[in-house]
Coordinates of C-alpha atoms and ligand atoms in Angstrom, one line a residue:
X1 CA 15.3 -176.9 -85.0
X2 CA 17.6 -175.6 -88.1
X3 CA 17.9 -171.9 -88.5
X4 CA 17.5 -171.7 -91.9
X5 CA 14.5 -173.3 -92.1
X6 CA 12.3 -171.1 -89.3
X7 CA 14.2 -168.1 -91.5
X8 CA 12.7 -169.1 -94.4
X9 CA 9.3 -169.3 -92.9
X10 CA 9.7 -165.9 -91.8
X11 CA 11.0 -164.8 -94.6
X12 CA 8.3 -165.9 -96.7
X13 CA 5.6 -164.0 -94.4
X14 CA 7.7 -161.0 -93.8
X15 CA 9.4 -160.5 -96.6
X16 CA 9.9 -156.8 -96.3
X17 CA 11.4 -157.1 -92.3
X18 CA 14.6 -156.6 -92.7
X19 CA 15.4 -156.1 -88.9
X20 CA 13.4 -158.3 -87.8
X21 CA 14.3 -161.1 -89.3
X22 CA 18.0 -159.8 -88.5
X23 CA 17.6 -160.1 -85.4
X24 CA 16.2 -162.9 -85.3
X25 CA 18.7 -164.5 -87.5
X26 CA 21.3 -163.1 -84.8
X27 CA 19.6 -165.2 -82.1
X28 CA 18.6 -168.7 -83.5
X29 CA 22.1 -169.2 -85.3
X30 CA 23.2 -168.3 -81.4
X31 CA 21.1 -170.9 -79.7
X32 CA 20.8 -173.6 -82.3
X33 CA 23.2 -176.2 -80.8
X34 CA 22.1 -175.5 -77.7
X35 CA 18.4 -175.6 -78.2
X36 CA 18.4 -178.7 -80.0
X37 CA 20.1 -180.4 -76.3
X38 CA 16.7 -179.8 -75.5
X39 CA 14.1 -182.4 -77.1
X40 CA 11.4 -181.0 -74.4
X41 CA 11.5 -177.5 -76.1
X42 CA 11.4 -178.3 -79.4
X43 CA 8.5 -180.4 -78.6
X44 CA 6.7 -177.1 -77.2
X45 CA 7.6 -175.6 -80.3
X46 CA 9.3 -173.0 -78.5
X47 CA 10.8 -171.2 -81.4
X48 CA 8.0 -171.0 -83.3
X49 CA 6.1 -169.2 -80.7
X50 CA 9.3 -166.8 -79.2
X51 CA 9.8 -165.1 -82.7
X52 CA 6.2 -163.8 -82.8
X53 CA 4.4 -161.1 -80.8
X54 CA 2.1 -161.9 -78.6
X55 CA 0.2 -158.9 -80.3
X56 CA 0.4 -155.7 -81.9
X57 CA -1.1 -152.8 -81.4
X58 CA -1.1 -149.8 -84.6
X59 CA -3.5 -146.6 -84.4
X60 CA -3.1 -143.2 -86.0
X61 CA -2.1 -140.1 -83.9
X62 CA -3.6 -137.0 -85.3
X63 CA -2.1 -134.0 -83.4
X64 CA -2.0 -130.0 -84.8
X65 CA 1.3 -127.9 -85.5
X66 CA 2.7 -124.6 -84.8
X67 CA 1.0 -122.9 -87.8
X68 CA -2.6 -124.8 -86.7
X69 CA -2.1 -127.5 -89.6
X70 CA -3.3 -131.1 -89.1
X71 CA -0.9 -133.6 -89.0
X72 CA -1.3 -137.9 -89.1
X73 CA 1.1 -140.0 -87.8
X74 CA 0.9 -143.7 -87.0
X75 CA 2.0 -145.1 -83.5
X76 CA 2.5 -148.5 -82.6
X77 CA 2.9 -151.0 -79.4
X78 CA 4.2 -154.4 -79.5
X79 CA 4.2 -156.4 -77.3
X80 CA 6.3 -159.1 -77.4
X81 CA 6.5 -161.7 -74.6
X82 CA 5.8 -161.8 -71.2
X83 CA 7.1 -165.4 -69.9
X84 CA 9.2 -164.0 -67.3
X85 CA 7.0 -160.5 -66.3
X86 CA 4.8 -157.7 -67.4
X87 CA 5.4 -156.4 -71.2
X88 CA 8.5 -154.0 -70.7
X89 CA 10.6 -151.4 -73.1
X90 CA 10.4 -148.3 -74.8
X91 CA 8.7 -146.1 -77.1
X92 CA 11.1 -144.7 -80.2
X93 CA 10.0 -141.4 -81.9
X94 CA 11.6 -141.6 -85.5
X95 CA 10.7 -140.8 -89.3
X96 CA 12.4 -144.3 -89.8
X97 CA 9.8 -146.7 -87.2
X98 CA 8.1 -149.6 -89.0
X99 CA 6.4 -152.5 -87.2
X100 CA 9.8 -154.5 -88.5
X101 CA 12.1 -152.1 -86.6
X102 CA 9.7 -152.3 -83.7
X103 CA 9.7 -156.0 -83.5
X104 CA 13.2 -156.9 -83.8
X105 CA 13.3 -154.1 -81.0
X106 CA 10.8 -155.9 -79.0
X107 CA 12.6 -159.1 -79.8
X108 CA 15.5 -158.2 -78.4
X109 CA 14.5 -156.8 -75.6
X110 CA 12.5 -160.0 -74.5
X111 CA 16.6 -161.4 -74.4
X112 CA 18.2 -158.1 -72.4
X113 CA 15.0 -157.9 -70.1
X114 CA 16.1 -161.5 -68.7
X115 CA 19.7 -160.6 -68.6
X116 CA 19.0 -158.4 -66.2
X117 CA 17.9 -160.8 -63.5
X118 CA 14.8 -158.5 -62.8
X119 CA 11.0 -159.9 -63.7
X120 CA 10.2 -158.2 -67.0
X121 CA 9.0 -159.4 -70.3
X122 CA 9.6 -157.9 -73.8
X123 CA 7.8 -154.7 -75.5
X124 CA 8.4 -151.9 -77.8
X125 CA 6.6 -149.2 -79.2
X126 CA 6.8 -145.8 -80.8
X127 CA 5.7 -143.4 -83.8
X128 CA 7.2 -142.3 -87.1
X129 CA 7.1 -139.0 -85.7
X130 CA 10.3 -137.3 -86.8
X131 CA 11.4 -134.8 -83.7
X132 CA 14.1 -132.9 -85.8
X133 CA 13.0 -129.0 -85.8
X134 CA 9.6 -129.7 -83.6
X135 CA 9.2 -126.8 -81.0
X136 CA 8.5 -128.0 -77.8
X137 CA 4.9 -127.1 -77.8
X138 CA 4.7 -129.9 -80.7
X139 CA 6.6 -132.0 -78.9
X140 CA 3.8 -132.1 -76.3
X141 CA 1.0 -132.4 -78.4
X142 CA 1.9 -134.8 -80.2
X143 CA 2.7 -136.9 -76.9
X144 CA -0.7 -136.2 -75.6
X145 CA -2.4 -137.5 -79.0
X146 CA -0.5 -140.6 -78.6
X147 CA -1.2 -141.6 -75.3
X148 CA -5.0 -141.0 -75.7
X149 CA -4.9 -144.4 -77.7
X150 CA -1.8 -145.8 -75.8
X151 CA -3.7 -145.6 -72.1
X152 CA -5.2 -147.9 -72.7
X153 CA -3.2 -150.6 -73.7
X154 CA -0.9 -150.4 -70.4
X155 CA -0.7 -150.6 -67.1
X156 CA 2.2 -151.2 -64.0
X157 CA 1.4 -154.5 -64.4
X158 CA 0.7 -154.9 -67.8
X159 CA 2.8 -152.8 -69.4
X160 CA 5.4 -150.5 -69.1
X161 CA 7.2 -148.2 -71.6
X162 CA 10.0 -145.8 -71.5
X163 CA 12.2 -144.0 -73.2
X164 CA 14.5 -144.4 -76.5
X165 CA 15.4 -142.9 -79.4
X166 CA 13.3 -139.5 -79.9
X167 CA 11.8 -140.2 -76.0
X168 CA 13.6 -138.9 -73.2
X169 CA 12.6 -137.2 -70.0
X170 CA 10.5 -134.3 -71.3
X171 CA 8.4 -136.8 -73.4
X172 CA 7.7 -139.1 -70.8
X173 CA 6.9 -136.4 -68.8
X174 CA 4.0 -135.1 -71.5
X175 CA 3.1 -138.5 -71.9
X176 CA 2.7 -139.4 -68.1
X177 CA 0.4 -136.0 -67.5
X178 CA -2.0 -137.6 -70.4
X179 CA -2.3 -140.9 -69.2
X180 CA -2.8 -139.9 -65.3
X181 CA -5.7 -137.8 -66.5
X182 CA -7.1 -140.0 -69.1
X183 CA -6.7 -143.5 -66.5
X184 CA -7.8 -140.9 -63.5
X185 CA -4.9 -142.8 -61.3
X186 CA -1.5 -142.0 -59.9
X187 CA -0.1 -144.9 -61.7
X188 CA 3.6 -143.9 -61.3
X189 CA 4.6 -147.5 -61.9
X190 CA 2.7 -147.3 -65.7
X191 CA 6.1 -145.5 -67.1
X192 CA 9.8 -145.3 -66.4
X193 CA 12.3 -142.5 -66.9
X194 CA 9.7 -140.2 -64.6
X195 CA 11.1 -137.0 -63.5
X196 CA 12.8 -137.7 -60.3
X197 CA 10.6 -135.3 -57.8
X198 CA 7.1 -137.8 -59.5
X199 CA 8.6 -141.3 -58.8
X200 CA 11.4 -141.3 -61.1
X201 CA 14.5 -143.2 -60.1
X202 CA 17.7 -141.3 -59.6
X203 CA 20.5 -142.1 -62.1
X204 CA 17.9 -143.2 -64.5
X205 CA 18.7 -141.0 -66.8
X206 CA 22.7 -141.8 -66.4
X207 CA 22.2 -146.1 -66.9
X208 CA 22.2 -146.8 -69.6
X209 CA 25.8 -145.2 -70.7
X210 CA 27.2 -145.8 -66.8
X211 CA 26.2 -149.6 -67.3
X212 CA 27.8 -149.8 -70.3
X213 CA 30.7 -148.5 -69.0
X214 CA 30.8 -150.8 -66.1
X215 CA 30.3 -154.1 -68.9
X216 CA 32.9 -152.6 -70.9
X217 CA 35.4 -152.5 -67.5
X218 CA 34.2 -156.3 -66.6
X219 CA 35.1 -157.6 -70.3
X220 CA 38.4 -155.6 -69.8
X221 CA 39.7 -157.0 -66.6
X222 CA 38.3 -160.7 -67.9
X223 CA 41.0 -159.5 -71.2
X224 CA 43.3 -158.2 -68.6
X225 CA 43.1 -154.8 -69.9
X226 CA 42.2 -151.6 -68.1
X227 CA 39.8 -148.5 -69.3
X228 CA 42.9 -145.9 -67.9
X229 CA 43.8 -143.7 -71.2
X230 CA 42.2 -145.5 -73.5
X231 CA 40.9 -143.5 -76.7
X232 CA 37.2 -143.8 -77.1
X233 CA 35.2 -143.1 -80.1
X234 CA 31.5 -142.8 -80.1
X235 CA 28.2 -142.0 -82.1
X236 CA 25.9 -139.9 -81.2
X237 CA 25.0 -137.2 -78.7
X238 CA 21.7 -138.2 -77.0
X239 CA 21.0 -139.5 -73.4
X240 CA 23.2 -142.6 -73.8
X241 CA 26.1 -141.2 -75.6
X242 CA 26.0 -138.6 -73.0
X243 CA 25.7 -141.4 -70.3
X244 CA 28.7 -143.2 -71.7
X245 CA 31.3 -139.8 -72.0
X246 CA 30.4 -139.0 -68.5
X247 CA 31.3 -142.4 -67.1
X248 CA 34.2 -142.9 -69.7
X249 CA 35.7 -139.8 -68.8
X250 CA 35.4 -140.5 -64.9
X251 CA 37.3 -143.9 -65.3
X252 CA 40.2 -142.1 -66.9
X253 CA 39.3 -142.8 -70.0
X254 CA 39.3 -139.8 -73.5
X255 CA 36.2 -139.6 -75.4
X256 CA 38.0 -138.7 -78.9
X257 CA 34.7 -138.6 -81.0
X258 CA 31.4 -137.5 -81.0
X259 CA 28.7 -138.3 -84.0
X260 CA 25.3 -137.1 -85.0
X261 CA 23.4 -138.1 -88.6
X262 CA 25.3 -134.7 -90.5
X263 CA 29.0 -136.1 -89.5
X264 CA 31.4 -136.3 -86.7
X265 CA 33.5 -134.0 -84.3
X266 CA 36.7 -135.0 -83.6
X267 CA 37.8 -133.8 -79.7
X268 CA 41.7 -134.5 -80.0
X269 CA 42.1 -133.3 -76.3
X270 CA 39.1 -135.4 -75.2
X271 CA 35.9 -134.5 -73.9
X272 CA 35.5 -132.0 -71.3
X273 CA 32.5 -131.7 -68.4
X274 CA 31.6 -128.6 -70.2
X275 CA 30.9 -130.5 -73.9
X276 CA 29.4 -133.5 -72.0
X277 CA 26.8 -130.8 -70.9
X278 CA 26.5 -128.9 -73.8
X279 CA 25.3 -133.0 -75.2
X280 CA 21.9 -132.4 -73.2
X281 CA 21.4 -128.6 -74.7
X282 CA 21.9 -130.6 -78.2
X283 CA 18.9 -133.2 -77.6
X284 CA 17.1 -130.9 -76.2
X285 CA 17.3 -128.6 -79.2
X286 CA 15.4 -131.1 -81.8
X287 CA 18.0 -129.8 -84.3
X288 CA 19.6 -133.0 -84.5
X289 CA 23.1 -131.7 -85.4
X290 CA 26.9 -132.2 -84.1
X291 CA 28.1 -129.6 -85.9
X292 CA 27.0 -127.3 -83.1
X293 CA 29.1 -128.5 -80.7
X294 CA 32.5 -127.5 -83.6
X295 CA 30.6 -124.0 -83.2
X296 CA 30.4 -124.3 -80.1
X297 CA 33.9 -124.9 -78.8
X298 CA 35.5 -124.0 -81.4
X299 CA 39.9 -125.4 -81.6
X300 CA 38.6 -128.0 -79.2
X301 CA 36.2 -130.1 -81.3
X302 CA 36.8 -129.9 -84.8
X303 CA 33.7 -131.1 -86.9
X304 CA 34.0 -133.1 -90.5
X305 CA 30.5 -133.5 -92.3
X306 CA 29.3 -136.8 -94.0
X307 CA 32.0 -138.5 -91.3
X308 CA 31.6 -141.6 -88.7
X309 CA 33.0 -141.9 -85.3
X310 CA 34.3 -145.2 -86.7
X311 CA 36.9 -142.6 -88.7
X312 CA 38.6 -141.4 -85.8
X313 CA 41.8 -143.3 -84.5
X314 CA 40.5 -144.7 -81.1
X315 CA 41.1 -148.1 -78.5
X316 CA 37.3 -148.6 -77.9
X317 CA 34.0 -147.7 -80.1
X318 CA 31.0 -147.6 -78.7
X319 CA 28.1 -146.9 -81.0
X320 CA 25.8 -145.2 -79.2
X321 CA 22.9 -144.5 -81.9
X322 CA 21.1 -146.3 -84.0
X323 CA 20.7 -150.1 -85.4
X324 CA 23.3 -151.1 -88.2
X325 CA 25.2 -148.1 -87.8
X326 CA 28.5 -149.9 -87.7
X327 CA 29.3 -151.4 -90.8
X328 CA 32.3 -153.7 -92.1
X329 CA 34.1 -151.5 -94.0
X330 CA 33.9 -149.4 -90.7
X331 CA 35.0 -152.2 -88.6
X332 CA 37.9 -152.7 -90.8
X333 CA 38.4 -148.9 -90.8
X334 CA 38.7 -148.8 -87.1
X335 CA 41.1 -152.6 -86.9
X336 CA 43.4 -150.5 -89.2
X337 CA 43.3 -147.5 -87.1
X338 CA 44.5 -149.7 -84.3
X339 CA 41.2 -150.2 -82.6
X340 CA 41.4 -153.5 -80.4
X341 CA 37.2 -153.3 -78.7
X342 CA 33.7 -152.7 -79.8
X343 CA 31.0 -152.4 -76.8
X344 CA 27.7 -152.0 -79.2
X345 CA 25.6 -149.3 -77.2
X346 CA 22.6 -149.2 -79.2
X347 CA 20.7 -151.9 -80.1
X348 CA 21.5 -153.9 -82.7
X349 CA 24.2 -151.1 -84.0
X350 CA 26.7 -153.3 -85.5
X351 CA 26.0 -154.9 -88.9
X352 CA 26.5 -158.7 -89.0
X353 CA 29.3 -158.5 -91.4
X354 CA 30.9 -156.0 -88.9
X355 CA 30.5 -158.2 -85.8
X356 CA 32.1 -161.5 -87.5
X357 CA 35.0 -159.3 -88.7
X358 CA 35.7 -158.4 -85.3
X359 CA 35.3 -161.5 -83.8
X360 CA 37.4 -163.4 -86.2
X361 CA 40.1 -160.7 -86.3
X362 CA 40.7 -160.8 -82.8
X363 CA 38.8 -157.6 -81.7
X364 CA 36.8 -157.8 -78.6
X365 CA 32.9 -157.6 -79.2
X366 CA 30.0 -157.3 -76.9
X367 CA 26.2 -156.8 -78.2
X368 CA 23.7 -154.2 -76.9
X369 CA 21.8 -156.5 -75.0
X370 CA 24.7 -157.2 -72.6
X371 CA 25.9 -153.9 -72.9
X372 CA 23.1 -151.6 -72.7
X373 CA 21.1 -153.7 -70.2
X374 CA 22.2 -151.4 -67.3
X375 CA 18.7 -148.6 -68.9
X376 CA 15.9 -151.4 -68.8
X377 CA 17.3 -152.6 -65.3
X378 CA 17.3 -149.5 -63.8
X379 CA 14.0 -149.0 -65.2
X380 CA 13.4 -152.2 -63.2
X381 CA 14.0 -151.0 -59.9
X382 CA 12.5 -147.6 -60.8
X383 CA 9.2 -150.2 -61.0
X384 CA 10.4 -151.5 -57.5
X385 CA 10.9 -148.4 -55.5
X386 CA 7.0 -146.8 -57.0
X387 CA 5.5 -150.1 -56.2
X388 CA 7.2 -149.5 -52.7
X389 CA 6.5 -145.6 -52.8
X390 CA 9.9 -144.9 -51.9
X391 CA 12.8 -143.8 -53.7
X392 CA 16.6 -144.8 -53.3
X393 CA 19.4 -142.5 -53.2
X394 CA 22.0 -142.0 -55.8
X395 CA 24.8 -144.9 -53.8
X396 CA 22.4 -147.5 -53.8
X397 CA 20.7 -147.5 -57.2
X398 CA 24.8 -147.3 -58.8
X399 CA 25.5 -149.9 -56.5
X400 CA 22.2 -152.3 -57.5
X401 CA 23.4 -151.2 -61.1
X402 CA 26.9 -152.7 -60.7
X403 CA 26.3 -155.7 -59.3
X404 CA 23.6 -156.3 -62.4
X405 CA 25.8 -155.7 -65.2
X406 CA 28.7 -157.7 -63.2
X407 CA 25.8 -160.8 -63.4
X408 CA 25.4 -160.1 -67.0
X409 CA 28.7 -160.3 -67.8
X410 CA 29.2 -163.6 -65.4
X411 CA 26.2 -165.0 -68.0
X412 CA 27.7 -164.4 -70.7
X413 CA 31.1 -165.8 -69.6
X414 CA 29.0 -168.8 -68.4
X415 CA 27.1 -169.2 -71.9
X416 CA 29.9 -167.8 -74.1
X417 CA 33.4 -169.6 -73.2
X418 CA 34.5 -171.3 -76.2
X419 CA 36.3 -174.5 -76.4
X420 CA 39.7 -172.6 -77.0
X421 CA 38.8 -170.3 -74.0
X422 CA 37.9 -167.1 -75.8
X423 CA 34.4 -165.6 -74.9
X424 CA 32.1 -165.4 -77.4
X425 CA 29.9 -162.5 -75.4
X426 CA 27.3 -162.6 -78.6
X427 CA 26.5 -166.2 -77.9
X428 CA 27.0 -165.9 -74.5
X429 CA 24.3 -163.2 -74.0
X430 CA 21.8 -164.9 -76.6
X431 CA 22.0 -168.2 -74.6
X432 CA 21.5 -167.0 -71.1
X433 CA 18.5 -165.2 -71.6
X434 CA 17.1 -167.6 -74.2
X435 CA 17.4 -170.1 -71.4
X436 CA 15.9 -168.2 -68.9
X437 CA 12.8 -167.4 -71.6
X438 CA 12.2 -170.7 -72.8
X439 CA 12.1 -172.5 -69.5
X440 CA 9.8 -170.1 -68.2
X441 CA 7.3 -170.6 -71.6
X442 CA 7.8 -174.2 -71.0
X443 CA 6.9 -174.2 -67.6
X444 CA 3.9 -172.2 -68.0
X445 CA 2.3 -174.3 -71.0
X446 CA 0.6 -173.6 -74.7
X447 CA -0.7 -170.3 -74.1
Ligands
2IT1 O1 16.4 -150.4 -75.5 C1 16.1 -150.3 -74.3 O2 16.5 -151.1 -73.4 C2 15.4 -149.0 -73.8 N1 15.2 -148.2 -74.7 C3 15.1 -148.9 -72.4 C4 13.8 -149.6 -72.1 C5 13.2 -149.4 -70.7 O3 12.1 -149.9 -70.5 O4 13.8 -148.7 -69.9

């Protein structure tokens, strides 16, 4: 197998994917040497199959707004792979979704899901419906309108989305209520990120940042560095950026930064509980701003529009928001500024250009699918405790949470150690769950 010459088939019949074929760019150039050990998989034509859905699912979501007018929107589910478990990942609300953004999602995820040493294939789905200024009412009919034609097309052990970008806990709620009545069952296993009193997991919400937080501490140790008073900048303000100050600030860390899409606020003093609060009121507001939390605590956060987090003098970035929202001139930004790690929160949110000048200018770099692993597991064993019909307390779902991103970090060690001895976590991550993927396709024949 070369690289470049599966990219240029998918070039040629995506053309206009730019993510996708990012992504998948991103992975082959990870596994090629590797892959090519393996005679028995090339044979299977492994590749070939892994970088395309197993099917996609597009239909139009008609729904009515505050002042009665009818509005079209198009939703989509893809589902990726499911070699190692049921289809598995979430749903993204955002003016930007395309089926390209949705598959190098669902592409991904196939990799994280079998990081996590839990049983679940790949998925991804979502709308380009844009949330920003939708009242809550809209908020719910439009969820409704899309899971009359989603219903259908999932099931606990088919299927199971969740939450991302533009879906959090009040969606999934919405979304849940609609698909109960329309499959007349008490599926709680059909969706994750429930409400925690209807079969939600506890510390759901939190896992995402909290297991990024316990990666970042494992690759810190391994560098013989510890999280204690380091500066930490990061984007955004939604549920994983809010994850990630909570647990940052607990381990001692100083969240310095803050981001949202209209610029950055600068928290010289570090975050405080009452800001890291104030995070939720912001999502939950559909006003999509940071400057809000400048007005909001004003002398304490200090806002700048049109700025990055990647601005901001810190140790550590984390991107917490979107794909390619880190670029190279960013990365240089924060080398100059004295920055010395980059744990990518979101998926995919460092450019390419930005990861090799990290990684050849001796700046420690992990990718989301290590990093941000610690959402879809927890997800994982929310599927666990409703197939049980129990429900875990706080101490043991942290405590399952820990010891899976210490096993996704012993993976990527495992896969990653260069000859020299430095970790390369981006291979390392790519070739542990390719592995783990392509066996399992293998194994189970040409289907
Ligand atoms: O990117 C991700 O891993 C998620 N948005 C979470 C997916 C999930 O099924 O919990």
């Amino acid at each position: 197998m070369k690289t470049a010459d599966i990219m240029a088939r998918i070039e040629a019949k995506y053309p206009l994917e730019k993510e996708y074929l990012q992504a998948v760019q991103e992975v082959l150039e990870s596994i090629e040497e590797v892959y090519n050990r393996h005679p028995e998989f090339e044979r299977a034509k492994i590749v070939e199959r892994m970088v395309e859905p197993d099917r996609i699912f597009s239909f139009r979501v008609t729904w009515v707004d505050d002042r009665g007018e009818v509005r079209t929107n198009t939703g989509y589910r893809i589902q990726f792979n499911s070699a190692i478990g049921p289809y598995k990942g979430g749903l993204r609300f955002h003016k930007a979704v395309t089926p390209s953004m949705l598959k190098f999602l669902g592409f991904e995820q196939t990799f994280k899901n079998a990081l996590t040493t839990l049983p679940m294939g790949g998925a991804k789905g979502g709308a380009d419906f844009d949330p920003t200024g939708k009242s809550d009412e809209e908020i719910m009919r439009f969820c409704q309108a899309f899971m009359l034609e989603l219903w259908n097309c999932i099931g606990p052990d088919q299927d199971i989305p969740a939450g991302d970008v533009g879906v959090g806990g009040r969606e999934i709620g919405y979304l849940y209520g609609m698909y109960k009545k329309l499959a007349r069952q008490y599926n709680t296993g059909v969706l994750t990120g429930k409400g925690a009193t209807w079969g939600g997991s506890i510390l759901r919400p939190e896992a995402t940042g909290f297991g990024a937080l316990y990666f970042t501490q494992h690759l810190l140790h391994k560098a013989g560095k510890d999280i204690k008073g380091c500066r930490i900048a990061l984007s955004g303000f939604g549920n994983v950026a809010w994850g990630a100050a909570t647990k940052a600030t607990e381990l001692g860390a100083k969240v310095v930064a803050v981001s949202g899409p209209d610029g950055v606020c600068e928290i010289p003093g570090g975050i405080t509980k009452e800001m890291i609060d104030y995070m939720l009121v912001m999502r939950a507001s559909n006003r999509n701003r940071v400057q809000d939390m400048a007005d909001k605590f004003p002398g304490e956060a200090v806002f700048t529009p049109g700025k990055k987090a990647w601005s901001v003098k810190c140790d550590i970035a984390l991107p917490c928001a979107f794909q390619n929202e880190l670029s190279e001139d960013d990365a240089r930004e924060l080398k100059a500024n004295g920055c010395w790690c980059c744990c990518e929160v979101s998926n995919m949110g460092c450019q390419p250009g930005a990861i090799h000048f990290f990684q050849s200018n001796g700046v420690l770099f992990a990718p989301g699918k290590a990093v941000n692993a610690g959402g879809v597991a927890t997800s994982g064993l929310e599927m666990t405790q409703n197939a049980e019909h129990i429900s875990w307390d706080a101490s043991e779902v942290d405590a399952k949470l820990h010891f899976i991103m210490k096993s996704i970090h012993e993976q990527c060690v495992k896969y990653g150690t260069q000859p020299d001895g430095s970790i390369d976590y981006v291979k390392g991550a790519n070739i542990a769950g390719f592995m783990k993927v392509a066996t399992a396709m293998l194994e189970q024949g040409t289907v």
